[in-house]
């Protein structure tokens, strides 16, 4: 059973008297010193135990962090592998390049890729050459989208069906359907002096490329 503070002090007084503390003031001073030492010892012990608990918790958190980091590394590696495999598959289908296709291949190309930019082009039109320059840069950067061009003069069926009346025209396709047609440079603030970045932003606006690529 625990001793009351009064009992402890009485016991301490007897010990002090027995040890040669003769005056009351001397005895009270020694008592205060002993009590302070006991309190200090208790405080140190409590602090040590608290520190040990904190250290244990920090170790536990460090272990969790390490596990979390390992899980993040694993997931990131899986995403990288998946992205690489997807890229290789798309590159095999003609992504990452800018090539001419025939009218007869248009629908087959549309079936194979989710996002397609089709440039209806004519060799004698200098504005088509300007658009070519932009697309050649974008196809390398945005490999998730297929970029192709079609000779409008040799594709009467498509030009009529897709209402191509001005060159260059960019037909933007999603999931096998035509989403939008950019007629000439009409949608660019700078007209035919538009930068590659402006062309990129417009294609992203219609969702056929992502600016995060």
Short mmCIF file of C-alpha atoms in Angstrom, two decimals:
data_model
loop_
_atom_site.label_atom_id
_atom_site.label_comp_id
_atom_site.label_asym_id
_atom_site.label_seq_id
_atom_site.Cartn_x
_atom_site.Cartn_y
_atom_site.Cartn_z
CA UNK A 1 0.00 0.00 0.00
CA UNK A 2 1.22 3.57 -0.69
CA UNK A 3 2.44 5.76 2.14
CA UNK A 4 0.81 9.15 2.82
CA UNK A 5 3.09 12.21 2.34
CA UNK A 6 2.91 12.91 6.08
CA UNK A 7 4.13 9.41 7.00
CA UNK A 8 6.97 9.72 4.50
CA UNK A 9 8.11 13.05 5.96
CA UNK A 10 7.88 11.72 9.55
CA UNK A 11 9.95 8.71 8.60
CA UNK A 12 12.42 10.97 6.84
CA UNK A 13 12.69 13.16 9.97
CA UNK A 14 13.55 10.17 12.17
CA UNK A 15 16.24 9.12 9.71
CA UNK A 16 17.68 12.61 9.62
CA UNK A 17 17.76 12.90 13.43
CA UNK A 18 19.47 9.55 13.63
CA UNK A 19 22.06 10.69 11.07
CA UNK A 20 23.04 13.70 13.19
CA UNK A 21 20.82 16.56 12.07
CA UNK A 22 20.33 18.37 15.37
CA UNK A 23 18.60 21.65 14.57
CA UNK A 24 15.09 21.96 13.23
CA UNK A 25 16.20 24.31 10.45
CA UNK A 26 18.95 21.95 9.42
CA UNK A 27 16.52 19.06 9.42
CA UNK A 28 13.93 20.99 7.33
CA UNK A 29 16.61 21.97 4.83
CA UNK A 30 17.74 18.38 4.42
CA UNK A 31 14.12 17.26 4.14
CA UNK A 32 13.44 19.79 1.34
CA UNK A 33 16.61 18.70 -0.45
CA UNK A 34 15.66 15.02 -0.23
CA UNK A 35 12.11 15.68 -1.41
CA UNK A 36 13.45 17.76 -4.31
CA UNK A 37 15.81 14.91 -5.25
CA UNK A 38 12.93 12.43 -5.18
CA UNK A 39 10.78 14.72 -7.33
CA UNK A 40 13.67 15.27 -9.72
CA UNK A 41 14.26 11.54 -9.99
CA UNK A 42 10.58 10.92 -10.68
CA UNK A 43 10.57 13.69 -13.31
CA UNK A 44 13.69 12.27 -15.00
CA UNK A 45 12.19 8.77 -15.00
CA UNK A 46 8.93 10.07 -16.47
CA UNK A 47 10.82 12.05 -19.13
CA UNK A 48 12.92 9.00 -20.01
CA UNK A 49 9.83 6.83 -20.37
CA UNK A 50 8.11 9.50 -22.47
CA UNK A 51 11.19 9.83 -24.66
CA UNK A 52 11.30 6.08 -25.14
CA UNK A 53 7.63 6.11 -26.19
CA UNK A 54 8.32 8.96 -28.65
CA UNK A 55 11.32 7.09 -30.09
CA UNK A 56 9.20 3.96 -30.48
CA UNK A 57 6.48 5.95 -32.27
CA UNK A 58 9.02 7.61 -34.57
CA UNK A 59 10.45 4.21 -35.47
CA UNK A 60 6.96 2.96 -36.22
CA UNK A 61 6.25 6.00 -38.43
CA UNK A 62 9.59 5.61 -40.19
CA UNK A 63 8.74 2.00 -40.92
CA UNK A 64 5.36 3.05 -42.28
CA UNK A 65 6.95 5.75 -44.42
CA UNK A 66 9.42 3.27 -45.84
CA UNK A 67 6.59 0.87 -46.67
CA UNK A 68 4.60 3.71 -48.22
CA UNK A 69 7.60 4.80 -50.30
CA UNK A 70 8.12 1.24 -51.44
CA UNK A 71 4.46 1.02 -52.47
CA UNK A 72 4.73 4.34 -54.33
CA UNK A 73 7.86 3.11 -56.11
CA UNK A 74 6.11 -0.11 -57.08
CA UNK A 75 3.05 1.72 -58.44
CA UNK A 76 5.21 4.22 -60.31
CA UNK A 77 7.22 1.40 -61.88
CA UNK A 78 4.00 -0.33 -62.94
CA UNK A 79 2.73 2.91 -64.53
CA UNK A 80 6.04 3.40 -66.34
CA UNK A 81 5.91 -0.16 -67.69
CA UNK A 82 2.29 0.29 -68.75
CA UNK A 83 3.04 3.63 -70.43
CA UNK A 84 6.05 2.16 -72.23
CA UNK A 85 4.03 -0.81 -73.49
CA UNK A 86 1.23 1.52 -74.63
CA UNK A 87 3.72 3.77 -76.40
CA UNK A 88 5.36 0.85 -78.21
CA UNK A 89 1.95 -0.39 -79.34
CA UNK A 90 0.96 3.04 -80.65
CA UNK A 91 4.31 3.61 -82.37
CA UNK A 92 3.77 0.32 -84.19
CA UNK A 93 0.44 1.73 -85.45
CA UNK A 94 2.08 4.85 -86.86
CA UNK A 95 1.90 7.18 -83.88
CA UNK A 96 4.87 9.50 -83.40
CA UNK A 97 5.06 9.97 -87.18
CA UNK A 98 3.35 12.24 -89.67
CA UNK A 99 2.57 10.41 -92.84
CA UNK A 100 0.42 10.65 -95.92
CA UNK A 101 -2.43 8.17 -96.20
CA UNK A 102 -4.78 7.34 -99.05
CA UNK A 103 -8.49 8.07 -98.98
CA UNK A 104 -9.28 4.36 -98.90
CA UNK A 105 -7.25 3.92 -95.67
CA UNK A 106 -8.95 6.73 -93.76
CA UNK A 107 -11.66 4.68 -92.01
CA UNK A 108 -9.30 1.85 -91.15
CA UNK A 109 -6.86 4.32 -89.57
CA UNK A 110 -9.70 5.88 -87.57
CA UNK A 111 -10.65 2.51 -86.14
CA UNK A 112 -7.16 1.82 -84.77
CA UNK A 113 -6.55 5.06 -82.87
CA UNK A 114 -8.69 6.86 -80.34
CA UNK A 115 -7.41 10.33 -81.21
CA UNK A 116 -6.53 11.40 -84.75
CA UNK A 117 -5.64 14.70 -86.41
CA UNK A 118 -6.15 14.59 -90.19
CA UNK A 119 -4.62 17.37 -92.25
CA UNK A 120 -6.38 17.83 -95.58
CA UNK A 121 -3.53 19.14 -97.66
CA UNK A 122 -2.60 20.27 -101.15
CA UNK A 123 0.98 20.56 -102.35
CA UNK A 124 0.49 23.88 -104.17
CA UNK A 125 -0.96 25.65 -101.10
CA UNK A 126 1.75 27.36 -99.05
CA UNK A 127 -0.46 27.58 -95.97
CA UNK A 128 -0.58 23.78 -95.97
CA UNK A 129 3.22 23.79 -95.79
CA UNK A 130 3.00 26.11 -92.77
CA UNK A 131 0.58 23.73 -91.06
CA UNK A 132 2.85 20.81 -91.97
CA UNK A 133 5.71 22.43 -90.08
CA UNK A 134 3.63 22.64 -86.88
CA UNK A 135 2.27 19.10 -87.11
CA UNK A 136 5.69 17.57 -87.70
CA UNK A 137 6.76 18.93 -84.31
CA UNK A 138 3.56 18.00 -82.48
CA UNK A 139 3.42 14.39 -83.67
CA UNK A 140 6.73 13.65 -81.93
CA UNK A 141 5.62 15.19 -78.65
CA UNK A 142 2.06 13.86 -78.55
CA UNK A 143 2.58 10.21 -79.45
CA UNK A 144 -0.81 9.29 -77.96
CA UNK A 145 -2.49 10.91 -80.97
CA UNK A 146 -2.15 9.81 -84.60
CA UNK A 147 -1.27 12.59 -87.07
CA UNK A 148 -1.83 11.98 -90.77
CA UNK A 149 -2.40 14.00 -93.92
CA UNK A 150 -4.54 13.39 -96.98
CA UNK A 151 -4.17 14.89 -100.41
CA UNK A 152 -7.49 16.72 -100.77
CA UNK A 153 -7.34 16.75 -104.58
CA UNK A 154 -7.07 12.96 -104.67
CA UNK A 155 -9.78 12.37 -102.07
CA UNK A 156 -13.06 13.65 -103.57
CA UNK A 157 -15.28 11.34 -101.51
CA UNK A 158 -13.86 12.44 -98.15
CA UNK A 159 -13.66 16.13 -99.02
CA UNK A 160 -17.34 16.09 -99.96
CA UNK A 161 -18.46 13.96 -97.02
CA UNK A 162 -16.47 15.96 -94.46
CA UNK A 163 -17.30 19.31 -96.08
CA UNK A 164 -13.72 20.29 -96.80
CA UNK A 165 -13.91 23.58 -98.71
CA UNK A 166 -10.77 25.39 -97.50
CA UNK A 167 -7.17 24.25 -97.24
CA UNK A 168 -5.55 23.54 -94.93
CA UNK A 169 -8.27 21.91 -92.85
CA UNK A 170 -7.67 19.80 -89.77
CA UNK A 171 -10.29 17.14 -89.09
CA UNK A 172 -10.16 16.09 -85.43
CA UNK A 173 -11.43 12.59 -84.67
CA UNK A 174 -12.26 10.88 -81.38
CA UNK A 175 -13.17 7.22 -81.05
CA UNK A 176 -13.81 6.86 -84.77
CA UNK A 177 -16.01 9.98 -85.08
CA UNK A 178 -15.21 13.43 -86.41
CA UNK A 179 -15.29 15.85 -83.49
CA UNK A 180 -14.41 19.16 -85.11
CA UNK A 181 -12.86 20.70 -88.22
CA UNK A 182 -10.36 23.55 -87.97
CA UNK A 183 -10.85 25.52 -91.19
CA UNK A 184 -7.65 27.17 -92.38
CA UNK A 185 -6.13 29.43 -89.70
CA UNK A 186 -9.47 31.03 -88.83
CA UNK A 187 -9.37 29.97 -85.18
CA UNK A 188 -5.91 31.40 -84.47
CA UNK A 189 -5.48 34.96 -83.26
CA UNK A 190 -2.28 35.27 -85.27
CA UNK A 191 -3.84 33.82 -88.43
CA UNK A 192 -1.36 31.95 -90.61
CA UNK A 193 1.46 33.33 -88.45
CA UNK A 194 0.28 31.20 -85.52
CA UNK A 195 3.00 29.48 -83.52
CA UNK A 196 3.28 25.75 -82.93
CA UNK A 197 2.25 26.41 -79.33
CA UNK A 198 -0.99 28.05 -80.51
CA UNK A 199 -1.78 25.06 -82.71
CA UNK A 200 -1.02 22.78 -79.77
CA UNK A 201 -3.34 24.75 -77.46
CA UNK A 202 -6.18 24.62 -79.98
CA UNK A 203 -5.87 20.84 -80.41
CA UNK A 204 -5.85 20.47 -76.62
CA UNK A 205 -8.96 22.65 -76.41
CA UNK A 206 -10.84 20.10 -78.53
CA UNK A 207 -9.42 17.21 -76.52
CA UNK A 208 -7.40 15.37 -79.17
CA UNK A 209 -4.11 15.95 -77.33
CA UNK A 210 -3.19 16.69 -73.72
CA UNK A 211 -0.88 19.51 -72.69
CA UNK A 212 0.38 17.25 -69.88
CA UNK A 213 2.02 14.86 -72.33
#
